[in-house]
Coordinates of C-alpha atoms and ligand atoms in Angstrom, one line a residue:
X1 CA 151.7 41.7 106.0
X2 CA 149.3 39.3 104.4
X3 CA 148.5 38.8 100.7
X4 CA 145.2 39.5 99.0
X5 CA 143.7 38.6 95.6
X6 CA 140.4 39.1 94.0
X7 CA 139.0 37.9 90.6
X8 CA 135.7 39.0 89.0
X9 CA 135.0 36.9 85.9
X10 CA 132.4 34.8 84.0
X11 CA 134.5 31.7 84.6
X12 CA 135.1 29.8 87.8
X13 CA 137.8 31.5 89.9
X14 CA 138.7 29.3 92.9
X15 CA 141.7 27.5 91.3
X16 CA 143.1 30.7 90.0
X17 CA 142.8 32.4 93.4
X18 CA 144.6 29.4 94.9
X19 CA 147.4 29.8 92.3
X20 CA 147.8 33.5 93.0
X21 CA 147.8 32.8 96.8
X22 CA 150.7 30.4 96.3
X23 CA 152.6 33.3 94.7
X24 CA 151.6 35.6 97.6
X25 CA 152.7 33.2 100.3
X26 CA 155.9 35.1 100.8
X27 CA 153.7 37.8 102.5
X28 CA 152.3 35.4 105.2
X29 CA 151.8 31.7 105.6
X30 CA 150.1 31.0 108.9
X31 CA 146.6 30.6 107.6
X32 CA 144.7 31.1 104.3
X33 CA 141.2 31.4 103.0
X34 CA 138.9 32.1 100.1
X35 CA 135.3 33.3 99.6
X36 CA 133.3 33.1 96.4
X37 CA 129.9 34.2 95.4
X38 CA 127.6 31.3 94.4
X39 CA 124.0 32.1 93.4
X40 CA 124.3 35.4 95.2
X41 CA 125.5 33.8 98.5
X42 CA 129.0 34.0 100.0
X43 CA 130.7 30.6 100.4
X44 CA 134.0 30.5 102.5
X45 CA 136.7 28.0 102.9
X46 CA 139.5 28.8 105.5
X47 CA 142.2 26.9 107.2
X48 CA 145.1 27.2 109.5
X49 CA 148.5 26.7 107.8
X50 CA 149.6 26.9 104.2
X51 CA 147.8 27.3 100.9
X52 CA 148.4 23.6 100.1
X53 CA 146.0 22.8 103.0
X54 CA 143.5 25.3 101.6
X55 CA 143.7 23.7 98.2
X56 CA 142.8 20.3 99.6
X57 CA 139.9 21.7 101.6
X58 CA 138.6 23.5 98.5
X59 CA 138.6 20.3 96.5
X60 CA 136.5 18.6 99.2
X61 CA 133.9 21.4 99.1
X62 CA 133.9 21.7 95.3
X63 CA 133.9 25.5 95.6
X64 CA 132.2 27.2 92.7
X65 CA 131.8 30.8 91.8
X66 CA 132.8 33.4 89.2
X67 CA 133.7 36.1 91.8
X68 CA 136.0 35.5 94.6
X69 CA 138.6 36.9 97.0
X70 CA 141.5 35.1 98.7
X71 CA 144.0 35.8 101.5
X72 CA 147.2 34.5 103.0
X73 CA 147.7 35.7 106.6
X74 CA 150.6 36.8 108.8
X75 CA 148.8 37.2 112.2
X76 CA 148.7 40.6 113.8
X77 CA 145.5 40.6 115.8
X78 CA 144.5 37.1 117.1
X79 CA 146.6 33.9 116.8
X80 CA 146.9 32.0 113.6
X81 CA 143.7 29.8 113.5
X82 CA 140.9 28.9 111.1
X83 CA 138.5 31.3 112.8
X84 CA 141.0 34.2 112.5
X85 CA 141.8 33.4 108.9
X86 CA 140.4 35.8 106.3
X87 CA 138.0 36.4 104.5
X88 CA 135.9 37.8 107.3
X89 CA 132.2 37.8 106.4
X90 CA 129.0 39.2 107.7
X91 CA 125.6 38.2 106.2
X92 CA 126.1 40.9 103.6
X93 CA 129.8 41.1 102.7
X94 CA 133.1 39.2 102.7
X95 CA 136.4 41.1 103.3
X96 CA 140.1 40.4 102.9
X97 CA 142.5 42.8 104.4
X98 CA 146.2 43.5 104.6
X99 CA 147.3 46.0 107.2
X100 CA 146.2 47.0 110.7
X101 CA 143.0 48.9 111.7
X102 CA 144.3 50.9 114.7
X103 CA 140.9 51.9 116.0
X104 CA 139.3 48.4 115.7
X105 CA 138.7 48.2 119.5
X106 CA 136.6 51.3 119.6
X107 CA 134.7 50.4 116.4
X108 CA 134.1 46.9 117.7
X109 CA 132.5 48.3 120.9
X110 CA 130.2 50.6 118.8
X111 CA 129.2 47.7 116.5
X112 CA 128.6 45.3 119.4
X113 CA 126.3 47.8 121.0
X114 CA 124.3 47.8 117.7
X115 CA 124.0 44.0 118.0
X116 CA 126.8 42.8 115.6
X117 CA 128.3 39.6 116.8
X118 CA 132.1 39.0 116.4
X119 CA 133.5 35.6 115.7
X120 CA 137.2 36.3 115.5
X121 CA 139.9 38.2 117.4
X122 CA 140.9 40.1 114.3
X123 CA 140.8 43.8 113.6
X124 CA 139.5 43.0 110.1
X125 CA 136.1 41.7 111.2
X126 CA 135.1 45.3 112.1
X127 CA 135.3 46.2 108.5
X128 CA 132.8 43.5 107.4
X129 CA 130.3 44.7 110.1
X130 CA 130.9 48.4 109.4
X131 CA 130.3 47.9 105.7
X132 CA 127.1 45.9 106.5
X133 CA 125.9 48.7 108.8
X134 CA 126.4 51.5 106.3
X135 CA 124.9 49.5 103.5
X136 CA 121.5 49.7 105.3
X137 CA 121.2 53.3 104.3
X138 CA 123.7 53.9 101.6
X139 CA 124.7 52.8 98.1
X140 CA 127.8 50.6 97.8
X141 CA 129.9 53.5 96.7
X142 CA 128.8 55.8 99.5
X143 CA 129.2 53.0 102.0
X144 CA 132.8 52.6 101.0
X145 CA 133.5 56.3 101.1
X146 CA 132.1 56.5 104.7
X147 CA 133.7 53.3 105.9
X148 CA 137.2 54.2 104.7
X149 CA 136.9 57.5 106.5
X150 CA 136.1 55.7 109.7
X151 CA 139.1 53.4 109.6
X152 CA 142.4 54.5 111.1
X153 CA 145.6 52.7 110.2
X154 CA 146.6 50.9 107.1
X155 CA 144.8 48.7 104.7
X156 CA 144.5 47.1 101.3
X157 CA 141.0 45.7 101.0
X158 CA 139.1 43.4 98.7
X159 CA 135.3 43.2 99.3
X160 CA 132.5 41.2 97.7
X161 CA 128.8 41.6 98.4
X162 CA 126.0 39.2 98.7
X163 CA 123.6 39.3 95.8
X164 CA 126.0 41.5 93.8
X165 CA 127.0 39.1 91.0
X166 CA 129.1 41.6 89.1
X167 CA 130.8 43.8 91.6
X168 CA 133.9 43.8 93.7
X169 CA 135.6 46.6 95.7
X170 CA 139.3 47.3 96.2
X171 CA 140.7 50.0 98.5
X172 CA 144.1 51.2 99.7
X173 CA 145.7 53.2 102.4
X174 CA 149.3 52.4 103.4
X175 CA 149.3 48.7 102.1
X176 CA 149.8 48.1 98.4
X177 CA 147.1 47.1 95.9
X178 CA 147.5 46.4 92.2
X179 CA 144.5 46.3 89.9
X180 CA 144.7 44.1 86.8
X181 CA 142.8 44.2 83.5
X182 CA 141.9 40.9 81.8
X183 CA 139.7 39.7 78.9
X184 CA 136.2 40.0 80.2
X185 CA 137.5 39.8 83.8
X186 CA 139.4 42.0 86.2
X187 CA 141.5 41.5 89.3
X188 CA 143.0 43.0 92.4
X189 CA 146.1 41.7 94.1
X190 CA 148.8 42.7 96.7
X191 CA 151.3 42.7 93.9
X192 CA 151.6 42.4 90.2
X193 CA 153.3 39.0 90.4
X194 CA 150.1 37.4 91.8
X195 CA 148.3 38.7 88.7
X196 CA 151.0 38.0 86.2
X197 CA 149.7 34.7 85.0
X198 CA 146.4 36.4 84.1
X199 CA 147.4 39.8 82.9
X200 CA 150.3 42.2 82.3
X201 CA 148.1 45.3 82.3
X202 CA 148.2 46.8 85.7
X203 CA 147.3 50.0 87.6
X204 CA 148.2 50.8 91.2
X205 CA 145.9 52.4 93.7
X206 CA 147.4 55.3 95.6
X207 CA 146.6 56.0 99.3
X208 CA 143.0 57.0 99.9
X209 CA 141.8 55.6 96.6
X210 CA 139.3 52.8 95.9
X211 CA 137.9 51.1 92.9
X212 CA 134.8 49.3 91.9
X213 CA 135.4 46.3 89.6
X214 CA 133.0 44.7 87.2
X215 CA 133.9 42.0 84.7
X216 CA 134.3 44.5 81.9
X217 CA 134.9 47.8 83.6
X218 CA 136.9 49.3 86.5
X219 CA 136.1 52.7 88.0
X220 CA 138.6 54.5 90.2
X221 CA 137.7 57.0 92.9
X222 CA 139.5 59.3 95.3
X223 CA 138.7 59.6 99.1
X224 CA 135.6 61.7 98.4
X225 CA 134.3 59.5 95.6
X226 CA 135.2 61.7 92.6
X227 CA 136.2 59.7 89.5
X228 CA 139.9 59.5 88.7
X229 CA 141.7 58.3 85.7
X230 CA 144.5 55.7 86.1
X231 CA 147.5 55.0 84.0
X232 CA 147.6 51.5 82.8
X233 CA 151.1 50.0 82.9
X234 CA 152.2 47.1 80.6
X235 CA 154.5 44.9 82.6
X236 CA 157.1 42.7 81.0
X237 CA 155.6 39.3 80.1
X238 CA 158.5 37.3 81.6
X239 CA 157.1 34.8 84.0
X240 CA 158.8 34.7 87.3
X241 CA 161.2 31.9 87.9
X242 CA 159.4 29.9 90.6
X243 CA 161.3 26.8 89.7
X244 CA 163.7 25.4 92.2
X245 CA 165.6 23.6 89.5
X246 CA 167.7 20.8 91.1
X247 CA 167.6 22.5 94.5
X248 CA 165.4 21.5 97.3
X249 CA 165.1 25.0 98.7
X250 CA 164.8 28.4 97.2
X251 CA 167.3 29.8 99.7
X252 CA 169.9 27.3 98.6
X253 CA 169.3 28.2 95.0
X254 CA 169.4 32.0 95.7
X255 CA 172.7 31.7 97.6
X256 CA 174.2 29.8 94.6
X257 CA 172.8 32.4 92.2
X258 CA 174.9 35.2 93.8
X259 CA 177.8 35.1 91.3
X260 CA 175.4 35.7 88.5
X261 CA 173.5 38.3 90.6
X262 CA 176.8 40.1 90.9
X263 CA 177.5 39.8 87.2
X264 CA 174.1 41.0 86.2
X265 CA 174.3 44.0 88.5
X266 CA 177.8 44.9 87.2
X267 CA 176.7 44.6 83.6
X268 CA 173.9 47.1 84.4
X269 CA 176.0 49.6 86.2
X270 CA 179.5 49.4 84.9
X271 CA 180.5 50.4 81.4
X272 CA 183.4 47.9 81.0
X273 CA 184.6 49.4 77.8
X274 CA 185.1 52.8 79.3
X275 CA 185.7 51.5 82.8
X276 CA 183.2 53.8 84.4
X277 CA 180.0 53.8 86.4
X278 CA 176.8 53.9 84.3
X279 CA 174.3 55.8 86.3
X280 CA 173.3 58.5 83.9
X281 CA 169.8 59.2 85.2
X282 CA 171.2 60.8 88.4
X283 CA 168.8 63.8 88.6
X284 CA 171.0 66.1 90.8
X285 CA 174.4 67.7 90.5
X286 CA 176.7 65.9 92.9
X287 CA 177.7 69.3 94.3
X288 CA 174.1 69.7 95.5
X289 CA 174.5 66.7 97.8
X290 CA 176.6 67.0 101.0
X291 CA 175.1 64.3 103.0
X292 CA 173.3 61.0 102.7
X293 CA 170.8 59.3 104.9
X294 CA 170.4 55.5 104.3
X295 CA 167.2 53.9 105.6
X296 CA 166.0 50.3 105.6
X297 CA 164.8 47.4 107.8
X298 CA 166.3 44.0 108.6
X299 CA 168.9 42.8 106.1
X300 CA 168.4 45.9 104.0
X301 CA 169.4 48.0 107.0
X302 CA 172.7 46.0 107.2
X303 CA 173.4 47.0 103.6
X304 CA 172.9 50.6 104.7
X305 CA 175.4 50.2 107.5
X306 CA 178.1 48.8 105.3
X307 CA 177.4 51.6 102.7
X308 CA 178.1 54.1 105.5
X309 CA 181.6 52.6 105.9
X310 CA 182.2 52.7 102.1
X311 CA 180.8 56.2 101.6
X312 CA 182.7 57.7 104.5
X313 CA 185.9 56.0 103.3
X314 CA 185.8 57.3 99.7
X315 CA 183.5 60.3 99.5
X316 CA 183.3 63.7 101.3
X317 CA 179.7 63.0 102.3
X318 CA 178.4 63.1 105.8
X319 CA 176.7 59.7 106.0
X320 CA 174.0 58.7 108.4
X321 CA 171.8 55.6 108.6
X322 CA 168.6 54.7 110.3
X323 CA 166.2 51.9 110.8
X324 CA 163.0 52.9 109.0
X325 CA 160.6 52.2 111.9
X326 CA 162.7 54.7 114.1
X327 CA 163.3 57.3 111.4
X328 CA 159.7 57.7 110.6
X329 CA 158.8 58.8 114.2
X330 CA 161.9 60.8 115.0
X331 CA 161.9 64.6 114.9
X332 CA 164.1 64.6 111.8
X333 CA 165.8 67.8 110.8
X334 CA 165.4 67.5 107.1
X335 CA 168.3 68.9 105.0
X336 CA 168.0 70.1 101.5
X337 CA 171.5 69.0 100.6
X338 CA 170.9 65.4 101.8
X339 CA 170.0 62.5 99.6
X340 CA 167.7 60.1 101.4
X341 CA 168.3 56.5 100.2
X342 CA 165.7 53.8 100.8
X343 CA 166.9 50.3 100.6
X344 CA 164.3 47.5 100.3
X345 CA 164.2 44.2 98.5
X346 CA 160.4 44.1 98.1
X347 CA 159.9 47.9 97.9
X348 CA 156.8 47.4 100.0
X349 CA 158.1 47.3 103.6
X350 CA 155.6 49.6 105.4
X351 CA 158.1 51.4 107.6
X352 CA 160.5 52.1 104.8
X353 CA 157.7 53.3 102.6
X354 CA 156.4 55.6 105.4
X355 CA 159.9 57.0 105.8
X356 CA 160.1 57.7 102.1
X357 CA 156.7 59.3 102.2
X358 CA 157.8 61.5 105.0
X359 CA 160.8 62.7 103.0
X360 CA 158.7 63.3 99.9
X361 CA 156.2 65.4 101.9
X362 CA 159.2 67.4 103.1
X363 CA 160.3 67.8 99.5
X364 CA 163.6 66.0 100.0
X365 CA 165.7 64.3 97.3
X366 CA 164.9 60.5 97.4
X367 CA 166.5 57.4 95.9
X368 CA 165.2 53.8 96.1
X369 CA 167.5 50.8 95.9
X370 CA 165.0 48.0 95.3
X371 CA 164.6 44.6 93.7
X372 CA 161.0 45.0 92.7
X373 CA 160.9 47.8 90.3
X374 CA 157.1 48.0 90.2
X375 CA 156.9 48.4 94.0
X376 CA 155.4 51.3 95.9
X377 CA 158.9 52.5 97.0
X378 CA 160.2 52.4 93.5
X379 CA 157.2 54.2 92.1
X380 CA 157.5 57.0 94.6
X381 CA 161.2 57.8 94.7
X382 CA 162.9 60.4 92.5
X383 CA 165.6 58.0 91.5
X384 CA 165.4 54.2 91.3
X385 CA 168.5 52.0 91.3
X386 CA 167.3 48.4 90.8
X387 CA 169.5 45.7 92.1
X388 CA 168.7 43.3 89.2
X389 CA 168.8 40.1 91.1
X390 CA 165.5 38.5 90.0
X391 CA 162.7 37.3 92.2
X392 CA 163.9 36.3 95.7
X393 CA 161.6 33.8 97.3
X394 CA 163.3 32.5 100.4
X395 CA 162.0 34.6 103.3
X396 CA 165.5 35.2 104.6
X397 CA 167.2 37.6 102.2
X398 CA 170.5 36.4 100.6
X399 CA 171.1 37.4 97.0
X400 CA 169.1 40.7 97.5
X401 CA 171.6 41.6 100.2
X402 CA 174.4 41.0 97.8
X403 CA 172.7 43.2 95.2
X404 CA 171.9 45.9 97.7
X405 CA 175.5 46.1 98.8
X406 CA 176.8 46.1 95.3
X407 CA 174.5 48.9 94.1
X408 CA 175.5 51.0 97.1
X409 CA 179.1 50.3 96.6
X410 CA 178.9 51.3 92.9
X411 CA 177.0 54.4 93.9
X412 CA 179.7 55.4 96.4
X413 CA 182.3 55.0 93.7
X414 CA 180.3 57.2 91.4
X415 CA 179.9 59.9 94.0
X416 CA 183.5 59.8 95.0
X417 CA 184.6 60.1 91.4
X418 CA 182.1 63.0 90.8
X419 CA 183.3 64.7 93.9
X420 CA 186.9 64.1 93.1
X421 CA 187.4 62.6 96.6
X422 CA 189.3 59.7 95.0
X423 CA 191.7 60.0 92.1
X424 CA 190.8 58.8 88.6
X425 CA 193.5 56.1 89.0
X426 CA 191.9 54.8 92.3
X427 CA 188.5 54.9 90.7
X428 CA 189.5 52.9 87.7
X429 CA 191.5 50.5 89.9
X430 CA 188.5 49.9 92.1
X431 CA 186.2 49.3 89.1
X432 CA 188.6 46.8 87.6
X433 CA 188.8 44.9 90.9
X434 CA 185.1 44.8 91.0
X435 CA 185.1 42.7 87.9
X436 CA 186.8 39.9 89.8
X437 CA 184.1 39.7 92.5
X438 CA 181.8 37.3 90.7
X439 CA 184.5 34.7 90.1
X440 CA 185.7 34.9 93.7
X441 CA 182.1 34.6 95.0
X442 CA 181.8 31.5 92.9
X443 CA 184.8 30.0 94.5
X444 CA 183.6 30.9 98.0
X445 CA 180.4 28.9 97.4
X446 CA 182.5 25.7 97.7
X447 CA 182.5 25.6 101.4
X448 CA 179.6 23.2 102.0
X449 CA 181.6 20.3 103.3
X450 CA 183.3 22.4 105.9
X451 CA 180.2 24.4 106.9
X452 CA 178.2 21.2 107.3
X453 CA 180.3 20.1 110.3
X454 CA 180.5 23.6 111.7
X455 CA 176.7 24.0 111.4
X456 CA 176.2 20.9 113.7
X457 CA 177.7 22.9 116.6
X458 CA 175.8 26.1 115.8
X459 CA 172.5 24.3 115.4
X460 CA 172.8 22.8 118.9
X461 CA 174.2 25.9 120.6
X462 CA 172.3 27.8 123.3
X463 CA 173.8 31.0 121.9
X464 CA 176.4 32.3 119.5
X465 CA 178.3 35.5 118.7
X466 CA 179.4 37.1 115.4
X467 CA 182.2 39.6 115.7
X468 CA 183.9 42.0 113.3
X469 CA 185.3 45.5 113.0
X470 CA 185.0 48.1 110.3
X471 CA 183.5 46.6 107.1
X472 CA 183.1 43.3 108.9
X473 CA 180.8 44.6 111.6
X474 CA 177.7 44.9 109.3
X475 CA 178.5 41.4 108.0
X476 CA 178.7 40.1 111.6
X477 CA 175.2 41.6 112.2
X478 CA 173.9 40.0 109.0
X479 CA 175.4 36.6 109.8
X480 CA 173.8 36.7 113.3
X481 CA 170.4 37.7 111.8
X482 CA 170.5 34.8 109.3
X483 CA 171.2 32.3 112.1
X484 CA 168.4 33.7 114.2
X485 CA 165.9 33.8 111.4
X486 CA 166.5 30.3 110.1
X487 CA 167.9 28.1 112.9
X488 CA 166.2 29.9 115.8
X489 CA 169.5 30.1 117.6
X490 CA 170.2 33.1 119.7
X491 CA 173.0 35.0 117.9
X492 CA 174.5 38.3 118.7
X493 CA 176.3 40.4 116.2
X494 CA 178.8 42.7 117.8
X495 CA 181.7 45.1 117.0
X496 CA 184.7 43.0 118.2
X497 CA 185.9 46.0 120.2
X498 CA 182.7 46.2 122.2
X499 CA 183.0 42.7 123.6
X500 CA 184.8 43.7 126.8
X501 CA 182.0 46.2 127.6
X502 CA 179.5 43.5 128.5
X503 CA 179.0 40.7 126.0
X504 CA 182.2 38.9 127.0
X505 CA 180.3 37.8 130.2
X506 CA 178.2 35.6 127.9
X507 CA 181.1 33.5 126.6
X508 CA 181.3 30.1 128.2
X509 CA 183.0 26.9 127.4
X510 CA 182.2 25.6 124.0
X511 CA 180.1 28.6 122.8
X512 CA 180.5 29.0 119.0
X513 CA 181.8 32.4 117.9
X514 CA 182.3 33.6 114.4
X515 CA 185.2 36.1 114.1
X516 CA 185.4 38.0 110.8
X517 CA 189.0 39.2 110.5
X518 CA 190.1 40.1 107.0
X519 CA 193.7 41.4 106.6
X520 CA 192.8 45.0 106.8
X521 CA 193.8 47.8 109.2
X522 CA 191.7 46.2 111.9
X523 CA 193.2 42.7 111.6
X524 CA 195.6 42.7 114.5
X525 CA 193.0 44.2 116.9
X526 CA 190.3 41.7 115.8
X527 CA 192.7 38.8 116.3
X528 CA 193.4 40.1 119.9
X529 CA 189.7 40.1 120.5
X530 CA 189.5 36.6 119.1
X531 CA 192.2 35.5 121.6
X532 CA 190.1 37.0 124.4
X533 CA 187.1 34.9 123.6
X534 CA 189.2 31.8 123.0
X535 CA 190.8 32.3 126.4
X536 CA 187.3 32.1 127.9
X537 CA 186.4 28.8 126.2
X538 CA 184.8 30.0 122.9
X539 CA 185.0 27.7 119.8
X540 CA 186.1 30.1 117.2
X541 CA 185.3 30.0 113.5
X542 CA 187.6 32.5 111.9
X543 CA 186.7 33.9 108.5
X544 CA 189.5 35.8 106.8
X545 CA 191.1 36.2 103.4
X546 CA 194.0 34.2 102.0
X547 CA 197.3 35.7 102.8
X548 CA 200.9 34.5 102.8
X549 CA 201.2 35.4 106.6
X550 CA 199.9 32.4 108.5
X551 CA 197.7 33.0 111.5
X552 CA 199.5 31.8 114.6
X553 CA 196.9 30.5 117.0
X554 CA 196.6 26.8 117.6
X555 CA 193.4 27.4 119.4
X556 CA 191.2 28.4 116.4
X557 CA 188.5 25.7 116.0
X558 CA 187.8 26.2 112.3
X559 CA 189.1 28.6 109.6
X560 CA 187.6 29.6 106.3
X561 CA 189.6 31.7 103.9
X562 CA 188.1 33.7 101.1
X563 CA 189.9 35.2 98.1
X564 CA 192.3 38.0 98.7
X565 CA 190.5 40.8 96.8
X566 CA 190.6 44.5 97.5
X567 CA 189.6 45.1 101.1
X568 CA 186.3 46.9 100.1
X569 CA 185.2 43.7 98.5
X570 CA 185.9 41.2 101.2
X571 CA 182.6 41.8 102.9
X572 CA 180.8 40.4 99.8
X573 CA 182.8 37.2 100.1
X574 CA 182.5 36.8 103.8
X575 CA 178.7 37.0 103.6
X576 CA 178.5 33.7 101.7
X577 CA 179.8 31.2 104.4
X578 CA 177.6 32.9 106.9
X579 CA 174.5 32.4 104.7
X580 CA 175.5 28.8 104.3
X581 CA 176.1 28.4 108.0
X582 CA 172.5 29.5 108.8
X583 CA 171.2 27.3 106.0
X584 CA 172.9 24.2 107.1
X585 CA 172.1 24.8 110.8
X586 CA 168.4 25.1 109.9
X587 CA 168.6 22.0 107.7
X588 CA 170.2 20.0 110.5
X589 CA 167.2 20.9 112.7
X590 CA 164.7 20.1 110.0
X591 CA 163.2 23.6 110.0
X592 CA 161.3 25.2 107.1
X593 CA 164.1 27.0 105.4
X594 CA 162.2 29.0 102.9
X595 CA 159.5 30.0 105.4
X596 CA 160.9 30.4 108.9
X597 CA 158.4 30.5 111.7
X598 CA 156.7 33.8 112.6
X599 CA 158.2 35.7 109.7
X600 CA 157.2 36.9 106.2
X601 CA 159.1 38.2 103.3
X602 CA 157.3 41.4 102.7
X603 CA 156.4 43.3 105.9
X604 CA 153.6 45.6 105.0
X605 CA 152.5 46.4 108.6
X606 CA 154.3 48.5 111.2
Ligands
G6P701 C1 161.6 41.0 106.3 C2 162.4 39.9 105.6 C3 163.9 40.3 105.7 C4 164.1 41.7 105.0 C5 163.2 42.8 105.7 C6 163.2 44.1 105.0 O1 161.8 41.0 107.7 O2 162.2 38.7 106.2 O3 164.6 39.4 104.9 O4 165.4 42.1 105.2 O5 161.8 42.3 105.8 O6 162.5 43.8 103.7 P1 162.7 44.7 102.4 O7 161.8 44.0 101.4 O8 162.4 46.1 102.8 O9 164.2 44.5 102.1

């Protein structure tokens, strides 16, 4: 993962680098660092921990310089420490890197034989020494061409050079790199948000490309060093909402924003006047699509899983799903009549992007369901369906999950209508019901008091289970993932019907178990599974929808009822108490809710 930033200017850069690093912290937050060029010499400040710590250190050193690079790290090679923090410098250059150099061990041995001394355990340090080595006999441009060819794996790089007071290099393969144009200054950054306070004029490097930045000029090159022209994009000037408002945590705010996320998304995709789905840019005839493959990672994968249930239910499509890191290495039989859908909040997840790239190379039809519309995945897919939920900052995804589910649900309605696999009446009925979702989501948010008590038990538990059937199974997986991510409690999401094939052995007295049992076709069977875990001592939190038929078990520990909407829509509502459960469990333990340990928001390494 990691975030990188570089500024080349005629004004001091360190405070602006720090500000951009704060915006990039979602990519990694175990260490941070900065290097600037002062009188031709490279000065570095690095620290273990957050950008706040770096900021304090920089103020002690009074770091000057008009050219600089900065980095926030998510450790891959070498533990999080000051020595492993980027930038990594030789006597000649300083480098920031996002990605993994897969042949770093071999390169390191070669460089060590030549007398280069390594200080860190990182893969990145080889780049600094390799560049230094090539610089002995080559120009900067030729050095970069040769070095990039030597590196295996993925990278976005920012490099500054001793004694080069008006020059910075950016390069990309696999990991994203945006290039920004400013007034008598220029920038590189892992994303456009990091640059947004300085410019809205952006280009993106493509794989294999590099650029040489000066204050008043940027030159772009392909792998062999031939000049290329780049399109300059004008991004919207809207500043990102980094304000927590009256909330203490972004996650808390993002959970509460979900009713408006739902509204915004519905307003984009549903024509309320004509009561129809508004996806007019669909580039294929629906008759040309017979199957769908949904691909994502983490929470995004869970939205793929629930979409499989919806699409199988209402369309004639053959629907498959895969985790991106598996898909990209399987021997996939590509099908011309398949639509490959990539779901990603950030649009930068390395595995999801690689899976998209594979499909593009095989000339498949591709669609991206993303939040960040300027992202690599969005820029490369044939069709982009944004989820319109605004910047999500909490590392554990909440409102983006809601948006992903909603877009996929709406897409499945559109396809089922186009294919005539549901009647016009059913289609209109489902769309009308969807308009009730935001209001019911708002009501579901009012569970804090109840969840607070429940969370005390989950927070202290050795382990927990989340069970559901049908549409509720993906939500059980997501509920368990949220608890693991935030409260560091072992949580298993399981199809309720699978319990007796092994996991039931884990149930012991007092173990908290969430049972998701909406009043659908699975209800009775799930309730039987619930009785089986209660009989073995589990403390059950039952989440269901309001219904006149009371549930007749005295042994349920706690019960939460959501609104009684159409059964397709209950999963949206059941998600909310589970997000709050994870939130309050983490709060109880005093953990860092927006930045859980070992994780990062945008996973740009394999
Ligand atoms: C990370 C985040 C998760 C997210 C996953 C996929 O692991 O912490 O919240 O679900 O990446 O990210 P994407 O941006 O592709 O949705």
